């Protein structure tokens, strides 16, 4: 044997006690599951964690909208049409009063025929907390009138002003969140199911199944999304109830969004189906559905979750755009897109800029989902 190929082996018998034991920290890391390691990496992404907290708070508010809103959804203030936002104060003439707003005085401008509002600093209206206010039906089932915050007796509290009918904008934005936020979740759930099933079949079986799925995906992705959404939304019968329109829009968004996810699933399964563990499961008699669902999908489920998180804001924006154009949800359903219909008139936006405030939660949610999706994608990357 040449010197370059020598192998040095210790002649001493093997002694397991001589192996250096793992520390508790090393053992915790080496024995951690994929999901636990993904969670550790996600926690280091501060922006993603902060975005997740913001989204959690917003989705939790959906559960108690009636309690959080100062006014009931359909409550009108006929004497305060297009009233400006009222600023919350704590001090009046140097004395601490607590949270309060000043009253509003209005006059009619005979030249422009517009209502003009002015702040009456002599009228202090303390806000009430955990109080009785407008009656409502909690989730349409339980009669109640308990609110987090209420205006003073015979007073007003318009945090973001009112619209042309005297509806409180802040209350309607809170109610609209219930629709706009759940459209994305329900839509991505349907899209997730379609993408996994269709992409899984194409990637596992290949052949003519794969060719058929790929041609369908190419046709759908070649169509411009916005005109396709508009065409499908316009096809919904005008006689449908608001609930049916809501589920119809959700189904349309899911049907248009699934090809991207299906293609990702298909490419992953094409690579994984030839692995030894998949071949062993097939030789042991496992059905294709079990091989796909039990052995293949879990290997890249974290990537699918990250992709789904990035798709939710697309659906929220799509619903907002369709409703803004009058082709999506329609009153009496209230969503952020429906509220923005008021802002179609540029003259109204110039005179009453608070009508644009429904844009703010849309921007916050879209940015939060994008930041969270980036964090999840980085955390799911096995090479990081």
PDB file of N, CA and C in Angstrom, residues 67-129:
ATOM      1  N   UNK A  67     -68.612  44.445  19.704  1.00  0.00           N
ATOM      2  CA  UNK A  67     -68.195  45.007  20.989  1.00  0.00           C
ATOM      3  C   UNK A  67     -67.228  46.177  20.793  1.00  0.00           C
ATOM      4  N   UNK A  68     -66.356  46.094  19.800  1.00  0.00           N
ATOM      5  CA  UNK A  68     -65.347  47.129  19.589  1.00  0.00           C
ATOM      6  C   UNK A  68     -65.918  48.370  18.919  1.00  0.00           C
ATOM      7  N   UNK A  69     -66.914  48.204  18.068  1.00  0.00           N
ATOM      8  CA  UNK A  69     -67.445  49.335  17.311  1.00  0.00           C
ATOM      9  C   UNK A  69     -68.294  50.236  18.199  1.00  0.00           C
ATOM     10  N   UNK A  70     -68.061  51.560  18.174  1.00  0.00           N
ATOM     11  CA  UNK A  70     -68.883  52.465  18.992  1.00  0.00           C
ATOM     12  C   UNK A  70     -70.337  52.512  18.560  1.00  0.00           C
ATOM     13  N   UNK A  71     -70.588  52.313  17.257  1.00  0.00           N
ATOM     14  CA  UNK A  71     -71.946  52.376  16.728  1.00  0.00           C
ATOM     15  C   UNK A  71     -72.298  51.070  16.026  1.00  0.00           C
ATOM     16  N   UNK A  72     -73.565  50.784  15.965  1.00  0.00           N
ATOM     17  CA  UNK A  72     -74.039  49.623  15.213  1.00  0.00           C
ATOM     18  C   UNK A  72     -73.848  49.874  13.724  1.00  0.00           C
ATOM     19  N   UNK A  73     -73.731  48.806  12.930  1.00  0.00           N
ATOM     20  CA  UNK A  73     -73.356  48.933  11.522  1.00  0.00           C
ATOM     21  C   UNK A  73     -74.274  49.880  10.753  1.00  0.00           C
ATOM     22  N   UNK A  74     -75.575  49.771  10.941  1.00  0.00           N
ATOM     23  CA  UNK A  74     -76.525  50.571  10.160  1.00  0.00           C
ATOM     24  C   UNK A  74     -76.938  51.865  10.856  1.00  0.00           C
ATOM     25  N   UNK A  75     -76.331  52.173  12.012  1.00  0.00           N
ATOM     26  CA  UNK A  75     -76.719  53.382  12.751  1.00  0.00           C
ATOM     27  C   UNK A  75     -76.363  54.630  11.944  1.00  0.00           C
ATOM     28  N   UNK A  76     -77.316  55.557  11.864  1.00  0.00           N
ATOM     29  CA  UNK A  76     -77.109  56.794  11.120  1.00  0.00           C
ATOM     30  C   UNK A  76     -77.224  57.987  12.053  1.00  0.00           C
ATOM     31  N   UNK A  77     -76.415  58.997  11.765  1.00  0.00           N
ATOM     32  CA  UNK A  77     -76.472  60.268  12.493  1.00  0.00           C
ATOM     33  C   UNK A  77     -76.887  61.332  11.483  1.00  0.00           C
ATOM     34  N   UNK A  78     -78.212  61.509  11.308  1.00  0.00           N
ATOM     35  CA  UNK A  78     -78.721  62.395  10.262  1.00  0.00           C
ATOM     36  C   UNK A  78     -78.259  63.834  10.421  1.00  0.00           C
ATOM     37  N   UNK A  79     -77.953  64.237  11.642  1.00  0.00           N
ATOM     38  CA  UNK A  79     -77.525  65.613  11.868  1.00  0.00           C
ATOM     39  C   UNK A  79     -76.038  65.834  11.622  1.00  0.00           C
ATOM     40  N   UNK A  80     -75.317  64.740  11.310  1.00  0.00           N
ATOM     41  CA  UNK A  80     -73.857  64.861  11.125  1.00  0.00           C
ATOM     42  C   UNK A  80     -73.445  64.116   9.861  1.00  0.00           C
ATOM     43  N   UNK A  81     -73.888  64.620   8.717  1.00  0.00           N
ATOM     44  CA  UNK A  81     -73.498  64.037   7.433  1.00  0.00           C
ATOM     45  C   UNK A  81     -72.138  64.590   7.028  1.00  0.00           C
ATOM     46  N   UNK A  82     -71.244  63.686   6.638  1.00  0.00           N
ATOM     47  CA  UNK A  82     -69.871  64.077   6.272  1.00  0.00           C
ATOM     48  C   UNK A  82     -69.209  64.885   7.383  1.00  0.00           C
ATOM     49  N   UNK A  83     -69.423  64.460   8.627  1.00  0.00           N
ATOM     50  CA  UNK A  83     -68.781  65.134   9.759  1.00  0.00           C
ATOM     51  C   UNK A  83     -67.304  64.775   9.790  1.00  0.00           C
ATOM     52  N   UNK A  84     -66.424  65.705  10.134  1.00  0.00           N
ATOM     53  CA  UNK A  84     -64.982  65.420  10.171  1.00  0.00           C
ATOM     54  C   UNK A  84     -64.621  64.573  11.386  1.00  0.00           C
ATOM     55  N   UNK A  85     -63.428  63.965  11.385  1.00  0.00           N
ATOM     56  CA  UNK A  85     -62.993  63.176  12.550  1.00  0.00           C
ATOM     57  C   UNK A  85     -62.891  64.046  13.799  1.00  0.00           C
ATOM     58  N   UNK A  86     -63.234  63.433  14.938  1.00  0.00           N
ATOM     59  CA  UNK A  86     -63.100  64.102  16.229  1.00  0.00           C
ATOM     60  C   UNK A  86     -61.855  63.575  16.926  1.00  0.00           C
ATOM     61  N   UNK A  87     -60.996  64.492  17.339  1.00  0.00           N
ATOM     62  CA  UNK A  87     -59.730  64.129  17.966  1.00  0.00           C
ATOM     63  C   UNK A  87     -59.964  63.856  19.453  1.00  0.00           C
ATOM     64  N   UNK A  88     -59.322  62.799  19.961  1.00  0.00           N
ATOM     65  CA  UNK A  88     -59.426  62.464  21.384  1.00  0.00           C
ATOM     66  C   UNK A  88     -58.457  63.352  22.173  1.00  0.00           C
ATOM     67  N   UNK A  89     -58.953  63.979  23.229  1.00  0.00           N
ATOM     68  CA  UNK A  89     -58.144  64.823  24.105  1.00  0.00           C
ATOM     69  C   UNK A  89     -58.162  64.250  25.524  1.00  0.00           C
ATOM     70  N   UNK A  90     -57.194  64.702  26.325  1.00  0.00           N
ATOM     71  CA  UNK A  90     -57.127  64.294  27.728  1.00  0.00           C
ATOM     72  C   UNK A  90     -57.156  65.494  28.682  1.00  0.00           C
ATOM     73  N   UNK A  91     -56.738  66.646  28.197  1.00  0.00           N
ATOM     74  CA  UNK A  91     -56.671  67.831  29.044  1.00  0.00           C
ATOM     75  C   UNK A  91     -57.567  68.923  28.461  1.00  0.00           C
ATOM     76  N   UNK A  92     -58.290  69.605  29.362  1.00  0.00           N
ATOM     77  CA  UNK A  92     -59.130  70.733  28.972  1.00  0.00           C
ATOM     78  C   UNK A  92     -58.771  71.931  29.835  1.00  0.00           C
ATOM     79  N   UNK A  93     -58.244  72.958  29.168  1.00  0.00           N
ATOM     80  CA  UNK A  93     -57.820  74.183  29.858  1.00  0.00           C
ATOM     81  C   UNK A  93     -56.856  73.882  31.001  1.00  0.00           C
ATOM     82  N   UNK A  94     -55.935  72.958  30.740  1.00  0.00           N
ATOM     83  CA  UNK A  94     -54.903  72.621  31.710  1.00  0.00           C
ATOM     84  C   UNK A  94     -55.300  71.594  32.739  1.00  0.00           C
ATOM     85  N   UNK A  95     -56.543  71.200  32.784  1.00  0.00           N
ATOM     86  CA  UNK A  95     -57.014  70.202  33.757  1.00  0.00           C
ATOM     87  C   UNK A  95     -57.179  68.852  33.070  1.00  0.00           C
ATOM     88  N   UNK A  96     -56.754  67.782  33.783  1.00  0.00           N
ATOM     89  CA  UNK A  96     -56.902  66.428  33.243  1.00  0.00           C
ATOM     90  C   UNK A  96     -58.365  65.999  33.371  1.00  0.00           C
ATOM     91  N   UNK A  97     -58.964  65.700  32.265  1.00  0.00           N
ATOM     92  CA  UNK A  97     -60.369  65.289  32.235  1.00  0.00           C
ATOM     93  C   UNK A  97     -60.487  63.803  31.939  1.00  0.00           C
ATOM     94  N   UNK A  98     -59.514  63.251  31.245  1.00  0.00           N
ATOM     95  CA  UNK A  98     -59.629  61.880  30.758  1.00  0.00           C
ATOM     96  C   UNK A  98     -59.969  61.905  29.281  1.00  0.00           C
ATOM     97  N   UNK A  99     -60.114  60.750  28.643  1.00  0.00           N
ATOM     98  CA  UNK A  99     -60.424  60.723  27.215  1.00  0.00           C
ATOM     99  C   UNK A  99     -61.759  61.427  26.927  1.00  0.00           C
ATOM    100  N   UNK A 100     -61.729  62.419  26.039  1.00  0.00           N
ATOM    101  CA  UNK A 100     -62.954  63.130  25.670  1.00  0.00           C
ATOM    102  C   UNK A 100     -62.776  63.734  24.292  1.00  0.00           C
ATOM    103  N   UNK A 101     -63.884  64.153  23.707  1.00  0.00           N
ATOM    104  CA  UNK A 101     -63.871  64.869  22.437  1.00  0.00           C
ATOM    105  C   UNK A 101     -64.677  66.151  22.607  1.00  0.00           C
ATOM    106  N   UNK A 102     -64.337  67.141  21.824  1.00  0.00           N
ATOM    107  CA  UNK A 102     -65.120  68.371  21.811  1.00  0.00           C
ATOM    108  C   UNK A 102     -66.327  68.197  20.878  1.00  0.00           C
ATOM    109  N   UNK A 103     -67.404  68.872  21.211  1.00  0.00           N
ATOM    110  CA  UNK A 103     -68.592  68.811  20.377  1.00  0.00           C
ATOM    111  C   UNK A 103     -68.397  69.496  19.038  1.00  0.00           C
ATOM    112  N   UNK A 104     -69.291  69.230  18.110  1.00  0.00           N
ATOM    113  CA  UNK A 104     -69.232  69.808  16.774  1.00  0.00           C
ATOM    114  C   UNK A 104     -70.419  70.742  16.560  1.00  0.00           C
ATOM    115  N   UNK A 105     -70.147  71.930  16.072  1.00  0.00           N
ATOM    116  CA  UNK A 105     -71.188  72.852  15.640  1.00  0.00           C
ATOM    117  C   UNK A 105     -71.185  72.892  14.123  1.00  0.00           C
ATOM    118  N   UNK A 106     -72.354  72.987  13.530  1.00  0.00           N
ATOM    119  CA  UNK A 106     -72.429  72.993  12.080  1.00  0.00           C
ATOM    120  C   UNK A 106     -73.266  74.168  11.589  1.00  0.00           C
ATOM    121  N   UNK A 107     -72.896  74.664  10.431  1.00  0.00           N
ATOM    122  CA  UNK A 107     -73.636  75.717   9.748  1.00  0.00           C
ATOM    123  C   UNK A 107     -73.753  75.341   8.279  1.00  0.00           C
ATOM    124  N   UNK A 108     -74.740  75.890   7.621  1.00  0.00           N
ATOM    125  CA  UNK A 108     -74.942  75.612   6.197  1.00  0.00           C
ATOM    126  C   UNK A 108     -74.429  76.797   5.396  1.00  0.00           C
ATOM    127  N   UNK A 109     -73.447  76.545   4.551  1.00  0.00           N
ATOM    128  CA  UNK A 109     -72.911  77.578   3.675  1.00  0.00           C
ATOM    129  C   UNK A 109     -73.879  77.767   2.509  1.00  0.00           C
ATOM    130  N   UNK A 110     -74.536  78.924   2.464  1.00  0.00           N
ATOM    131  CA  UNK A 110     -75.559  79.168   1.450  1.00  0.00           C
ATOM    132  C   UNK A 110     -74.976  79.331   0.060  1.00  0.00           C
ATOM    133  N   UNK A 111     -73.684  79.606  -0.031  1.00  0.00           N
ATOM    134  CA  UNK A 111     -73.068  79.756  -1.348  1.00  0.00           C
ATOM    135  C   UNK A 111     -72.720  78.408  -1.951  1.00  0.00           C
ATOM    136  N   UNK A 112     -72.157  77.537  -1.155  1.00  0.00           N
ATOM    137  CA  UNK A 112     -71.760  76.206  -1.651  1.00  0.00           C
ATOM    138  C   UNK A 112     -72.766  75.123  -1.293  1.00  0.00           C
ATOM    139  N   UNK A 113     -73.736  75.453  -0.426  1.00  0.00           N
ATOM    140  CA  UNK A 113     -74.732  74.489   0.054  1.00  0.00           C
ATOM    141  C   UNK A 113     -74.057  73.277   0.708  1.00  0.00           C
ATOM    142  N   UNK A 114     -72.935  73.511   1.342  1.00  0.00           N
ATOM    143  CA  UNK A 114     -72.203  72.471   2.061  1.00  0.00           C
ATOM    144  C   UNK A 114     -72.326  72.714   3.566  1.00  0.00           C
ATOM    145  N   UNK A 115     -72.365  71.621   4.310  1.00  0.00           N
ATOM    146  CA  UNK A 115     -72.333  71.722   5.769  1.00  0.00           C
ATOM    147  C   UNK A 115     -70.899  72.029   6.194  1.00  0.00           C
ATOM    148  N   UNK A 116     -70.742  73.008   7.039  1.00  0.00           N
ATOM    149  CA  UNK A 116     -69.435  73.363   7.559  1.00  0.00           C
ATOM    150  C   UNK A 116     -69.437  73.139   9.068  1.00  0.00           C
ATOM    151  N   UNK A 117     -68.425  72.392   9.538  1.00  0.00           N
ATOM    152  CA  UNK A 117     -68.352  72.025  10.954  1.00  0.00           C
ATOM    153  C   UNK A 117     -67.221  72.797  11.619  1.00  0.00           C
ATOM    154  N   UNK A 118     -67.431  73.109  12.871  1.00  0.00           N
ATOM    155  CA  UNK A 118     -66.405  73.755  13.686  1.00  0.00           C
ATOM    156  C   UNK A 118     -66.397  73.112  15.059  1.00  0.00           C
ATOM    157  N   UNK A 119     -65.234  73.111  15.692  1.00  0.00           N
ATOM    158  CA  UNK A 119     -65.082  72.485  17.015  1.00  0.00           C
ATOM    159  C   UNK A 119     -65.565  73.454  18.089  1.00  0.00           C
ATOM    160  N   UNK A 120     -66.464  72.987  18.934  1.00  0.00           N
ATOM    161  CA  UNK A 120     -66.972  73.775  20.061  1.00  0.00           C
ATOM    162  C   UNK A 120     -66.175  73.399  21.305  1.00  0.00           C
ATOM    163  N   UNK A 121     -65.184  74.215  21.666  1.00  0.00           N
ATOM    164  CA  UNK A 121     -64.306  73.892  22.790  1.00  0.00           C
ATOM    165  C   UNK A 121     -64.959  74.142  24.146  1.00  0.00           C
ATOM    166  N   UNK A 122     -66.165  74.644  24.140  1.00  0.00           N
ATOM    167  CA  UNK A 122     -66.893  74.791  25.407  1.00  0.00           C
ATOM    168  C   UNK A 122     -67.739  73.560  25.723  1.00  0.00           C
ATOM    169  N   UNK A 123     -67.838  72.655  24.761  1.00  0.00           N
ATOM    170  CA  UNK A 123     -68.660  71.447  24.939  1.00  0.00           C
ATOM    171  C   UNK A 123     -67.729  70.232  25.066  1.00  0.00           C
ATOM    172  N   UNK A 124     -67.466  69.812  26.295  1.00  0.00           N
ATOM    173  CA  UNK A 124     -66.607  68.665  26.574  1.00  0.00           C
ATOM    174  C   UNK A 124     -67.476  67.416  26.686  1.00  0.00           C
ATOM    175  N   UNK A 125     -67.156  66.405  25.899  1.00  0.00           N
ATOM    176  CA  UNK A 125     -67.948  65.169  25.874  1.00  0.00           C
ATOM    177  C   UNK A 125     -67.055  63.996  26.277  1.00  0.00           C
ATOM    178  N   UNK A 126     -67.036  63.632  27.563  1.00  0.00           N
ATOM    179  CA  UNK A 126     -66.200  62.512  28.023  1.00  0.00           C
ATOM    180  C   UNK A 126     -66.655  61.191  27.394  1.00  0.00           C
ATOM    181  N   UNK A 127     -65.697  60.387  26.988  1.00  0.00           N
ATOM    182  CA  UNK A 127     -66.018  59.071  26.429  1.00  0.00           C
ATOM    183  C   UNK A 127     -66.343  58.099  27.548  1.00  0.00           C
ATOM    184  N   UNK A 128     -67.256  57.190  27.252  1.00  0.00           N
ATOM    185  CA  UNK A 128     -67.630  56.149  28.213  1.00  0.00           C
ATOM    186  C   UNK A 128     -67.027  54.820  27.760  1.00  0.00           C
ATOM    187  N   UNK A 129     -66.547  54.044  28.717  1.00  0.00           N
ATOM    188  CA  UNK A 129     -65.933  52.755  28.406  1.00  0.00           C
ATOM    189  C   UNK A 129     -66.716  51.631  29.068  1.00  0.00           C
TER     190      UNK A 129
END
